Amino acid sequence: MHRASLRELHRELAAKRISAVELARTFLARVERFQPRLNAFITIDAEATLAQARAADERIAHGDARPLTGIPVAHKDLFCAKGWRTTCGSKMLANWIAPYDSHVVERFAAEGAVLLGKTNMDEFAMGSSNETSHFGPVRNPWNVDTVPGGSSGGSASAIAARLAPAATGTDTGGSIRQPASFTGTCGLRPTYGRVSRYGMVAFASSLDQGGPLAKSAEDLAILLDAMAGFDPRDSTCMDRPKADYAGALAGGVKGLTIGLPREYFTKDLAEDVAAPILAAIEALKRLGAKTVEVSLPNQHLCVPVYYVIAPAEASSNLARYDGVRYGHRAAEYADLNDMYSKTRAQGFGAEVKRRIMIGTYVLSHGYYDAYYLQAQRIRRLIARDFTEAFAKCDLIAGPAAPSVAYALGAKKDDPVQMYLDDLYTIPINLAGLPGMSIPCGFGAGGLPVGLQIVGNYWDEARMLAAAHAYQQATDWHTLVPPGFD
Amino acid sequence: MLSRDQVLRIARLARIEVADSEAAALERELNGILDLIGRMSAVDTQGVEPMSHPEDAAQRLREDRVSVEDQREAFQAAAPQVEDGLYLVPKVIE
């Protein structure tokens, strides 16, 4: 049952061959069994999960089985879920119970999905290895001595180990696509403004976007159908019609032109990663796609620009954690300023502090123009590069990460080295485009490699159709890490 | 390059206490990040409009009316210290 697709699970549930409660118990048992090995979850509440499953069974009994009714979904622990602890992987929010539902949680609840638990993540989504979590690192089921990627590492690890049939994540600089690549799972970051950020703990507001992680493109489409849509409570959520993602899956790749950015296939890309990516592109050609070389001349500036804009927005967003209205407060302090400073020194981990300080600096008097405005100007140049590339192609393909998963602790002490690894995912966030990663083979150490597919604005349906066509012809996405089948 | 004093000033602005034992590592790490960011400075961006939203969309305005009910009690239940519906902080004015 844990290897079944969402469509198969739906069929079983609707036909009452299994109940939502049985399904929830199956996955809760797997979570419990593998949690000590993977640490993929921060909060599990079996009673609350089973109560939702019972409600789903009632709904199914009344003949109202929607595609996700009774399906367990694990949420990254930055989506507020009423009554559930929502920690964002931080000591600052370690005991915070969300008093309301995020739009995404609300949408899944409306479909009758069952909340399976809250998944581990890098603290405030700042990290690429899931090692900055206050609740300890997550492990990659393909090799538990390696990282699962981050920041949605808990969700990715849970999908890879088949602890959950579906999960959510957020992607500010690659936090869905890079862990999907490292764990051999599928993850999609939608166009900026496609999924409401309401109730999603904010990191960098002009870059953050929620999206699904799952075993296949087909499952991603079903999940995106539930998540996407207009929400007036997010002022940057766009009011435009949603495509029928699941309905458009059969579109295929025949006749599509796939752009290959010259700047993505350089010495920065490890050979063991390049080989499966190039093989996947050949497979797409056999399925009827054409390829064309495109150029993203400002590619080398993406990481520097991101590490101005994201920390700047983070320093502003995280100013709210001051020990007054919610979250951690220092036990002892001299005065108000001391209370703020001690609360924040104790509540935030090292990476979050670094980013807040960089953000504070680049926004401070005398430096704003040289750093923040300059970064925003180059951001436009980066977005223009993509507009020009998409004049020549329908989709862009390349790697999601420059290497396979690395050993736990390998990059922990060198923030800049870790930042540089985001070179293939960050540009998409800066431009506001949709992107996804799907498994396409294995590299060094038998660890998964992800193919990144980037679409033009609002073109998620076409990306999903291409990925689905690839997955109809290949079986990488069906492989389960040894010991977790 | 940020000096030790500049690092400590930034920390004060960010309201994050830095222990003496942490200052050296922090100085090194922040300078490493600024070195990375510094690659931007050589780019000629004259005449390029700064981009803050991928679609250059303007903030949507809505009618000025009550849209959510009062949930003060639920929200204040999470506060470290409240009294009579007010958040308590250390005394600010002598």
Coordinates of C-alpha atoms in Angstrom, one line a residue:
Chain A
M1 CA 0.0 0.0 0.0
H2 CA 2.8 2.4 0.8
R3 CA 4.2 2.1 -2.7
A4 CA 0.8 2.8 -4.4
S5 CA 0.2 6.0 -6.4
L6 CA -2.3 8.6 -5.3
R7 CA -4.7 7.5 -8.1
E8 CA -4.5 3.9 -6.9
L9 CA -5.0 4.9 -3.3
H10 CA -8.0 6.9 -4.3
R11 CA -9.5 4.0 -6.2
E12 CA -9.1 1.7 -3.2
L13 CA -10.6 4.2 -0.9
A14 CA -13.5 5.1 -3.1
A15 CA -14.3 1.4 -3.7
K16 CA -14.1 0.9 0.1
R17 CA -11.5 -1.8 -0.3
I18 CA -9.5 0.0 2.4
S19 CA -10.5 2.7 4.8
A20 CA -8.9 6.0 5.4
V21 CA -8.2 4.9 9.0
E22 CA -6.4 1.7 7.8
L23 CA -4.4 3.8 5.4
A24 CA -3.5 6.3 8.1
R25 CA -2.5 3.5 10.5
T26 CA -0.3 1.9 7.8
F27 CA 1.6 5.1 7.3
L28 CA 1.7 6.1 11.0
A29 CA 3.3 2.7 11.7
R30 CA 5.9 3.3 9.0
V31 CA 6.7 6.7 10.4
E32 CA 7.1 5.3 13.9
R33 CA 9.3 2.5 12.6
F34 CA 11.6 4.6 10.6
Q35 CA 11.6 7.9 12.6
P36 CA 14.7 6.8 14.7
R37 CA 16.6 6.1 11.5
L38 CA 15.6 9.2 9.5
N39 CA 14.3 11.9 11.8
A40 CA 12.0 13.1 9.0
F41 CA 9.3 14.3 11.3
I42 CA 9.1 16.9 14.1
T43 CA 5.6 16.3 15.2
I44 CA 3.5 13.2 15.0
D45 CA 0.0 13.2 16.6
A46 CA -1.6 9.8 15.9
E47 CA -4.9 10.7 17.6
A48 CA -5.4 13.9 15.6
T49 CA -4.4 12.0 12.4
L50 CA -6.9 9.2 13.0
A51 CA -9.7 11.6 13.9
Q52 CA -9.2 13.2 10.4
A53 CA -9.1 9.8 8.9
R54 CA -12.4 8.9 10.5
A55 CA -13.9 12.1 9.2
A56 CA -12.6 11.1 5.7
D57 CA -14.2 7.7 6.0
E58 CA -17.6 9.3 6.8
R59 CA -17.2 11.5 3.7
I60 CA -16.4 8.5 1.6
A61 CA -19.4 6.6 3.1
H62 CA -21.6 9.5 1.9
G63 CA -20.2 9.0 -1.7
D64 CA -18.1 12.1 -1.6
A65 CA -14.6 10.8 -2.3
R66 CA -12.5 13.5 -3.9
P67 CA -9.1 12.6 -5.4
L68 CA -7.4 13.3 -2.0
T69 CA -10.1 12.3 0.4
G70 CA -8.5 9.9 3.0
I71 CA -5.0 10.4 1.6
P72 CA -2.4 11.1 4.3
V73 CA -0.3 14.2 3.6
A74 CA 2.7 15.3 5.6
H75 CA 3.2 19.0 5.9
K76 CA 6.6 20.8 6.1
D77 CA 6.6 22.3 9.6
L78 CA 6.2 25.8 8.5
F79 CA 2.7 25.4 7.2
C80 CA 0.4 26.5 10.1
A81 CA -2.1 23.8 11.0
K82 CA -4.6 24.8 13.7
G83 CA -3.9 23.0 17.0
W84 CA -0.6 21.5 15.7
R85 CA 2.8 22.6 16.9
T86 CA 4.4 24.6 14.1
T87 CA 8.1 25.0 14.8
C88 CA 9.8 26.0 11.5
G89 CA 12.6 23.8 12.8
S90 CA 13.5 26.5 15.4
K91 CA 13.9 26.7 19.1
M92 CA 12.2 30.1 18.7
L93 CA 8.9 28.3 17.9
A94 CA 9.6 25.0 19.5
N95 CA 6.4 25.2 21.6
W96 CA 4.2 27.3 19.3
I97 CA 0.8 25.9 18.6
A98 CA -0.7 27.4 15.4
P99 CA -4.0 29.1 16.2
Y100 CA -5.1 29.0 12.5
D101 CA -4.7 27.0 9.3
S102 CA -2.5 28.1 6.4
H103 CA -4.2 28.3 3.0
V104 CA -2.5 25.2 1.9
V105 CA -3.5 23.2 4.9
E106 CA -7.0 24.5 4.5
R107 CA -7.1 23.4 0.9
F108 CA -6.0 19.9 1.7
A109 CA -8.5 19.7 4.6
A110 CA -11.3 20.8 2.2
E111 CA -10.4 17.9 -0.1
G112 CA -10.6 15.5 2.9
A113 CA -6.9 14.8 3.0
V114 CA -5.5 13.5 6.3
L115 CA -2.7 15.4 8.1
L116 CA -0.1 12.7 8.8
G117 CA 2.4 14.9 10.7
K118 CA 4.8 17.8 10.4
T119 CA 8.1 17.2 8.7
N120 CA 11.5 18.3 9.8
M121 CA 13.3 21.2 8.0
D122 CA 16.2 23.5 8.1
E123 CA 15.6 26.2 10.7
F124 CA 13.3 28.9 9.1
A125 CA 14.0 27.1 5.8
M126 CA 17.6 28.4 5.8
G127 CA 19.8 25.6 4.7
S128 CA 20.5 23.1 1.9
S129 CA 21.3 20.0 4.0
N130 CA 18.6 19.9 6.7
E131 CA 21.4 20.1 9.3
T132 CA 20.3 23.5 10.7
S133 CA 17.1 22.1 12.3
H134 CA 16.8 22.6 16.0
F135 CA 15.4 19.1 16.1
G136 CA 18.4 17.4 14.6
P137 CA 19.4 16.5 11.1
V138 CA 17.3 14.5 8.7
R139 CA 18.9 11.5 7.1
N140 CA 18.7 10.4 3.5
P141 CA 17.2 6.9 3.1
W142 CA 19.4 6.1 0.2
N143 CA 22.4 6.3 2.6
V144 CA 21.6 7.4 6.2
D145 CA 25.1 8.8 6.5
T146 CA 24.3 11.4 3.8
V147 CA 22.1 14.5 3.9
P148 CA 18.6 14.6 2.3
G149 CA 19.1 18.1 1.1
G150 CA 17.2 21.1 2.4
S151 CA 15.3 22.9 3.5
S152 CA 12.4 20.6 2.8
G153 CA 14.6 17.6 3.8
G154 CA 12.0 15.9 6.1
S155 CA 9.3 15.9 3.4
A156 CA 11.8 14.6 0.8
S157 CA 13.1 11.9 3.1
A158 CA 9.6 10.8 4.1
I159 CA 8.5 10.5 0.4
A160 CA 11.7 8.6 -0.5
A161 CA 11.3 6.1 2.3
R162 CA 7.5 5.8 1.5
L163 CA 6.6 7.1 5.0
A164 CA 4.0 9.4 3.4
P165 CA 2.3 9.2 0.0
A166 CA 2.3 13.0 -0.4
A167 CA 4.0 15.9 1.3
T168 CA 4.4 19.7 1.0
G169 CA 7.5 21.8 1.0
T170 CA 8.5 25.4 0.2
D171 CA 11.1 26.6 -2.2
T172 CA 12.9 29.9 -1.7
G173 CA 16.2 29.1 -3.4
G174 CA 15.7 25.4 -4.2
S175 CA 14.3 23.9 -1.0
I176 CA 11.9 21.6 -2.8
R177 CA 14.0 20.7 -5.9
Q178 CA 17.4 20.1 -4.3
P179 CA 16.1 17.7 -1.6
A180 CA 14.0 16.0 -4.3
S181 CA 17.1 15.5 -6.4
F182 CA 19.1 14.2 -3.4
T183 CA 16.4 11.7 -2.4
G184 CA 15.2 10.4 -5.8
T185 CA 11.8 12.0 -5.3
C186 CA 9.7 14.4 -7.3
G187 CA 9.2 18.0 -6.2
L188 CA 7.7 21.0 -7.8
R189 CA 8.0 24.7 -7.1
P190 CA 5.2 26.6 -8.8
T191 CA 5.3 30.0 -10.4
Y192 CA 5.6 32.8 -7.8
G193 CA 2.0 33.7 -6.8
R194 CA 0.5 30.4 -7.8
V195 CA 0.1 29.0 -4.3
S196 CA -0.9 31.2 -1.4
R197 CA 1.7 32.0 1.2
Y198 CA -1.0 32.7 3.8
G199 CA -0.1 30.9 7.0
M200 CA 3.3 29.8 5.7
V201 CA 6.0 31.1 8.0
A202 CA 7.8 33.7 6.0
F203 CA 11.5 33.5 5.1
A204 CA 12.0 35.7 2.0
S205 CA 8.7 36.9 0.8
S206 CA 9.5 37.8 -2.8
L207 CA 11.0 34.3 -3.4
D208 CA 9.0 31.9 -1.1
Q209 CA 6.6 29.5 -2.8
G210 CA 4.9 26.4 -1.5
G211 CA 4.7 23.2 -3.6
P212 CA 4.2 19.4 -3.5
L213 CA 6.7 16.5 -3.1
A214 CA 5.6 13.0 -4.2
K215 CA 6.7 9.8 -5.9
S216 CA 5.7 10.8 -9.5
A217 CA 4.7 13.7 -11.7
E218 CA 1.2 12.4 -11.8
D219 CA 1.0 12.6 -8.0
L220 CA 2.5 16.1 -8.1
A221 CA -0.2 17.2 -10.5
I222 CA -3.0 15.9 -8.3
L223 CA -1.5 17.7 -5.3
L224 CA -0.9 20.9 -7.2
D225 CA -4.6 20.8 -8.3
A226 CA -5.5 21.0 -4.6
M227 CA -2.8 23.6 -3.5
A228 CA -3.0 26.1 -6.3
G229 CA -5.5 28.9 -6.6
F230 CA -6.3 32.4 -5.7
D231 CA -6.3 33.5 -2.1
P232 CA -6.9 37.2 -1.3
R233 CA -5.2 36.9 2.1
D234 CA -1.8 36.7 0.3
S235 CA -1.2 40.0 -1.3
T236 CA 1.2 38.5 -3.9
C237 CA -1.0 35.6 -4.8
M238 CA -2.1 36.0 -8.4
D239 CA -5.7 36.0 -9.4
R240 CA -5.7 34.0 -12.5
P241 CA -7.3 30.7 -13.5
K242 CA -5.6 27.5 -12.5
A243 CA -4.9 24.9 -15.1
D244 CA -6.2 21.3 -14.8
Y245 CA -2.8 19.8 -13.9
A246 CA -3.9 16.2 -13.6
G247 CA -6.1 16.5 -16.7
A248 CA -3.2 17.9 -18.8
L249 CA -0.7 15.0 -17.9
A250 CA -1.3 13.2 -21.2
G251 CA 0.1 16.2 -23.2
G252 CA 3.5 14.5 -23.6
V253 CA 6.7 16.1 -25.0
K254 CA 6.2 15.5 -28.7
G255 CA 7.0 18.6 -30.6
L256 CA 8.3 20.5 -27.6
T257 CA 11.6 22.3 -27.7
I258 CA 13.8 21.9 -24.6
G259 CA 16.4 24.6 -23.9
L260 CA 19.7 23.5 -22.5
P261 CA 21.5 26.4 -20.9
R262 CA 25.1 26.4 -21.9
E263 CA 26.0 27.8 -18.4
Y264 CA 24.5 24.7 -16.7
F265 CA 26.8 22.1 -18.4
T266 CA 30.2 23.2 -17.3
K267 CA 32.9 21.9 -15.0
D268 CA 30.8 23.0 -12.0
L269 CA 28.6 20.0 -12.7
A270 CA 30.0 16.7 -11.4
E271 CA 30.5 14.1 -14.1
D272 CA 28.5 11.4 -12.2
V273 CA 25.6 13.9 -12.2
A274 CA 26.0 15.1 -15.8
A275 CA 25.8 11.6 -17.2
P276 CA 22.2 10.7 -16.0
I277 CA 21.0 14.2 -16.8
L278 CA 22.3 13.9 -20.4
A279 CA 20.8 10.4 -20.7
A280 CA 17.4 11.8 -19.5
I281 CA 17.6 14.5 -22.1
E282 CA 18.2 11.9 -24.8
A283 CA 15.2 10.0 -23.5
L284 CA 13.1 13.1 -23.8
K285 CA 14.3 13.4 -27.4
R286 CA 13.3 9.8 -28.1
L287 CA 9.9 10.8 -26.8
G288 CA 9.6 13.5 -29.5
A289 CA 11.2 16.6 -28.0
K290 CA 13.8 18.7 -29.7
T291 CA 16.6 20.4 -27.9
V292 CA 18.2 23.8 -28.5
E293 CA 21.1 25.5 -26.7
V294 CA 20.2 28.6 -24.8
S295 CA 22.2 31.0 -22.8
L296 CA 21.7 32.6 -19.3
P297 CA 24.6 35.1 -19.4
N298 CA 24.0 36.3 -15.8
Q299 CA 24.0 32.8 -14.3
H300 CA 27.3 33.5 -12.4
L301 CA 25.6 36.4 -10.5
C302 CA 22.6 34.4 -9.2
V303 CA 24.1 33.1 -6.0
P304 CA 25.5 36.5 -4.9
V305 CA 22.2 38.3 -5.8
Y306 CA 20.2 35.7 -3.9
Y307 CA 22.4 36.0 -0.8
V308 CA 21.6 39.8 -0.7
I309 CA 17.9 39.6 -1.4
A310 CA 17.0 36.5 0.7
P311 CA 18.8 37.6 3.9
A312 CA 17.5 41.2 3.5
E313 CA 13.9 40.0 3.4
A314 CA 14.7 37.4 6.1
S315 CA 16.1 40.1 8.5
S316 CA 12.9 42.0 8.0
N317 CA 10.5 39.0 8.3
L318 CA 12.3 37.6 11.4
A319 CA 12.2 40.9 13.3
R320 CA 8.9 39.7 14.6
Y321 CA 10.6 37.1 16.8
D322 CA 11.2 39.4 19.8
G323 CA 9.9 37.4 22.7
V324 CA 6.8 39.6 23.1
R325 CA 3.8 38.1 21.3
Y326 CA 4.8 34.5 20.8
G327 CA 7.7 32.1 20.8
H328 CA 10.7 31.9 23.0
R329 CA 11.6 34.6 25.5
A330 CA 14.8 34.7 27.5
A331 CA 14.4 33.9 31.2
E332 CA 16.7 36.6 32.5
Y333 CA 17.4 40.1 31.1
A334 CA 18.2 43.6 32.3
D335 CA 15.8 45.7 30.1
L336 CA 13.7 45.6 27.0
N337 CA 16.7 45.7 24.6
D338 CA 18.5 43.1 26.5
M339 CA 15.4 40.9 26.5
Y340 CA 15.2 41.2 22.7
S341 CA 18.9 40.5 22.2
K342 CA 19.1 37.5 24.6
T343 CA 15.8 36.1 23.3
R344 CA 17.1 36.2 19.7
A345 CA 20.5 34.9 20.6
Q346 CA 19.0 31.9 22.4
G347 CA 16.1 31.3 20.0
F348 CA 17.9 31.4 16.6
G349 CA 20.6 29.0 15.4
A350 CA 23.9 30.0 13.9
E351 CA 22.8 30.0 10.2
V352 CA 19.7 32.1 10.9
K353 CA 21.7 34.6 12.8
R354 CA 24.3 34.9 10.0
R355 CA 21.5 35.6 7.5
I356 CA 19.7 38.1 9.7
M357 CA 23.0 40.0 10.2
I358 CA 23.9 39.9 6.5
G359 CA 20.4 41.2 5.8
T360 CA 20.7 43.9 8.4
Y361 CA 24.0 45.0 7.0
V362 CA 22.8 45.2 3.3
L363 CA 19.7 47.2 4.3
S364 CA 21.6 49.5 6.6
H365 CA 22.1 53.2 5.9
G366 CA 24.9 53.8 3.4
Y367 CA 24.9 50.3 2.1
Y368 CA 21.4 49.9 0.7
D369 CA 22.1 51.2 -2.8
A370 CA 25.3 49.3 -3.2
Y371 CA 23.9 46.0 -2.1
Y372 CA 20.1 45.7 -2.0
L373 CA 19.3 48.0 -5.0
Q374 CA 22.1 46.6 -7.0
A375 CA 20.9 43.0 -6.3
Q376 CA 17.4 43.9 -7.4
R377 CA 18.7 45.5 -10.6
I378 CA 20.7 42.3 -11.5
R379 CA 17.6 40.3 -10.5
R380 CA 15.9 41.9 -13.5
L381 CA 18.8 41.1 -15.8
I382 CA 18.5 37.5 -14.6
A383 CA 14.8 37.4 -15.3
R384 CA 15.3 38.9 -18.8
D385 CA 17.8 36.1 -19.6
F386 CA 15.0 33.6 -19.0
T387 CA 12.5 35.6 -21.1
E388 CA 15.0 35.5 -24.0
A389 CA 15.7 31.8 -23.5
F390 CA 12.0 31.0 -23.5
A391 CA 11.6 32.8 -26.8
K392 CA 13.5 29.9 -28.2
C393 CA 12.1 27.0 -26.2
D394 CA 9.1 25.6 -24.3
L395 CA 11.0 24.1 -21.3
I396 CA 14.5 24.3 -19.9
A397 CA 16.2 21.2 -18.6
G398 CA 19.3 20.7 -16.6
P399 CA 20.6 19.5 -13.2
A400 CA 18.9 20.5 -9.9
A401 CA 22.1 20.2 -7.9
P402 CA 25.8 20.0 -8.9
S403 CA 26.4 16.8 -7.0
V404 CA 24.7 13.9 -5.4
A405 CA 23.9 14.0 -1.6
Y406 CA 27.1 14.5 0.5
A407 CA 28.0 13.2 3.9
L408 CA 26.4 14.6 7.0
G409 CA 28.7 17.3 8.4
A410 CA 30.7 17.7 5.2
K411 CA 29.7 21.3 4.5
K412 CA 28.3 22.3 7.8
D413 CA 31.2 24.7 8.7
D414 CA 31.5 26.4 5.4
P415 CA 28.3 28.4 4.7
V416 CA 29.6 29.9 1.4
Q417 CA 30.4 26.5 0.0
M418 CA 26.9 25.4 0.8
Y419 CA 25.4 28.5 -0.8
L420 CA 27.3 27.9 -4.0
D421 CA 25.7 24.5 -4.4
D422 CA 22.4 26.2 -5.0
L423 CA 23.6 27.6 -8.4
Y424 CA 21.0 25.7 -10.5
T425 CA 17.9 26.3 -8.4
I426 CA 18.3 29.9 -7.2
P427 CA 18.0 31.5 -10.7
I428 CA 14.4 30.1 -11.0
N429 CA 13.4 31.7 -7.7
L430 CA 14.9 35.1 -8.7
A431 CA 13.0 35.0 -12.0
G432 CA 9.8 33.8 -10.2
L433 CA 9.5 30.8 -12.6
P434 CA 8.2 27.3 -11.9
G435 CA 10.7 24.4 -11.7
M436 CA 10.7 20.8 -10.7
S437 CA 13.1 17.9 -10.1
I438 CA 12.4 14.3 -11.0
P439 CA 14.7 11.3 -10.5
C440 CA 16.7 10.3 -13.6
G441 CA 19.3 7.9 -12.4
F442 CA 22.1 7.4 -9.9
G443 CA 25.6 9.0 -9.4
A444 CA 28.5 8.3 -7.1
G445 CA 27.8 6.0 -4.2
G446 CA 24.6 4.8 -5.8
L447 CA 22.9 8.1 -4.8
P448 CA 20.0 9.6 -6.8
V449 CA 20.3 12.4 -9.4
G450 CA 17.5 14.7 -10.2
L451 CA 16.6 16.2 -13.6
Q452 CA 15.4 19.8 -13.3
I453 CA 12.7 20.9 -15.6
V454 CA 11.9 24.6 -15.7
G455 CA 8.8 26.1 -17.3
N456 CA 7.8 29.5 -18.4
Y457 CA 5.5 31.5 -16.1
W458 CA 2.3 29.6 -15.2
D459 CA 3.3 26.7 -17.4
E460 CA 3.3 24.0 -14.7
A461 CA 0.9 21.8 -16.7
R462 CA 3.4 21.5 -19.6
M463 CA 6.3 20.7 -17.2
L464 CA 4.2 18.0 -15.5
A465 CA 3.2 16.5 -18.9
A466 CA 6.8 16.3 -19.9
A467 CA 7.8 14.7 -16.6
H468 CA 4.9 12.3 -16.8
A469 CA 5.9 11.3 -20.4
Y470 CA 9.4 10.6 -19.1
Q471 CA 8.1 8.6 -16.2
Q472 CA 5.9 6.5 -18.5
A473 CA 9.1 5.5 -20.3
T474 CA 11.4 5.0 -17.4
D475 CA 11.2 3.6 -13.8
W476 CA 13.6 5.7 -11.7
H477 CA 10.7 7.2 -9.8
T478 CA 9.5 3.8 -8.7
L479 CA 12.7 2.7 -7.0
V480 CA 12.6 2.5 -3.2
P481 CA 15.8 2.7 -1.1
P482 CA 17.0 -0.7 0.1
G483 CA 15.7 -1.4 3.6
F484 CA 12.6 0.8 3.2
D485 CA 10.6 -1.4 0.8
Chain B
M1 CA 36.0 43.8 5.0
L2 CA 34.0 44.2 8.2
S3 CA 35.9 44.9 11.3
R4 CA 35.1 43.3 14.6
D5 CA 33.5 46.5 15.7
Q6 CA 31.3 46.6 12.6
V7 CA 30.2 43.0 13.2
L8 CA 29.2 43.8 16.7
R9 CA 27.4 46.9 15.6
I10 CA 25.4 44.9 13.0
A11 CA 24.6 42.4 15.8
R12 CA 23.3 45.2 18.0
L13 CA 21.1 46.6 15.1
A14 CA 19.7 43.1 14.6
R15 CA 19.1 42.7 18.3
I16 CA 21.2 39.5 18.6
E17 CA 23.6 39.2 21.5
V18 CA 27.0 37.9 20.5
A19 CA 29.2 36.3 23.1
D20 CA 32.9 37.2 23.0
S21 CA 33.7 33.6 22.2
E22 CA 31.5 33.7 19.1
A23 CA 32.8 37.0 17.6
A24 CA 35.9 35.8 15.8
A25 CA 34.0 33.0 13.9
L26 CA 31.1 35.3 13.1
E27 CA 33.5 38.0 11.7
R28 CA 35.1 35.4 9.5
E29 CA 31.8 33.9 8.3
L30 CA 30.2 37.3 7.5
N31 CA 33.2 38.4 5.6
G32 CA 33.2 35.2 3.7
I33 CA 29.6 35.9 2.7
L34 CA 30.3 39.5 1.8
D35 CA 33.1 38.4 -0.4
L36 CA 30.7 36.2 -2.3
I37 CA 28.1 39.0 -2.5
G38 CA 30.8 41.5 -3.6
R39 CA 30.9 39.8 -7.1
M40 CA 27.9 41.9 -7.9
S41 CA 29.6 45.2 -7.6
A42 CA 31.4 45.1 -11.0
V43 CA 28.1 44.8 -13.0
D44 CA 27.0 47.9 -14.8
T45 CA 23.3 48.2 -14.0
Q46 CA 22.7 51.8 -15.1
G47 CA 19.2 52.3 -16.3
V48 CA 18.0 48.9 -15.1
E49 CA 14.9 49.2 -13.0
P50 CA 15.1 47.3 -9.6
M51 CA 12.9 44.2 -9.6
S52 CA 10.9 43.4 -6.4
H53 CA 8.1 41.2 -7.8
P54 CA 8.6 38.6 -10.6
E55 CA 5.4 39.9 -12.3
D56 CA 5.9 43.5 -11.4
A57 CA 2.4 43.3 -9.9
A58 CA 1.2 46.2 -7.8
Q59 CA -0.1 45.5 -4.3
R60 CA -3.8 44.6 -4.5
L61 CA -6.1 46.8 -2.5
R62 CA -9.2 45.6 -0.8
E63 CA -12.2 47.3 0.6
D64 CA -11.6 48.6 4.1
R65 CA -13.9 46.4 6.2
V66 CA -13.7 43.9 9.0
S67 CA -12.8 40.5 7.4
V68 CA -11.7 38.4 10.4
E69 CA -13.3 38.0 13.7
D70 CA -11.6 39.0 17.0
Q71 CA -9.3 36.1 18.1
R72 CA -7.3 37.9 20.7
E73 CA -7.6 35.3 23.3
A74 CA -6.5 32.5 21.0
F75 CA -3.6 34.5 19.8
Q76 CA -2.5 35.7 23.2
A77 CA -2.6 32.2 24.6
A78 CA 0.9 31.8 22.9
A79 CA 2.4 34.9 24.4
P80 CA 5.2 34.7 27.0
Q81 CA 3.5 37.2 29.3
V82 CA 0.0 38.8 29.1
E83 CA -2.3 40.6 31.5
D84 CA -5.8 41.9 30.9
G85 CA -5.4 41.4 27.2
L86 CA -2.1 43.3 27.0
Y87 CA 1.3 42.0 26.2
L88 CA 3.8 42.6 29.0
V89 CA 7.4 43.8 28.3
P90 CA 10.1 45.1 30.7
K91 CA 9.6 48.7 31.8
V92 CA 10.6 51.0 29.0
I93 CA 10.0 54.5 30.6
E94 CA 11.3 55.3 34.0

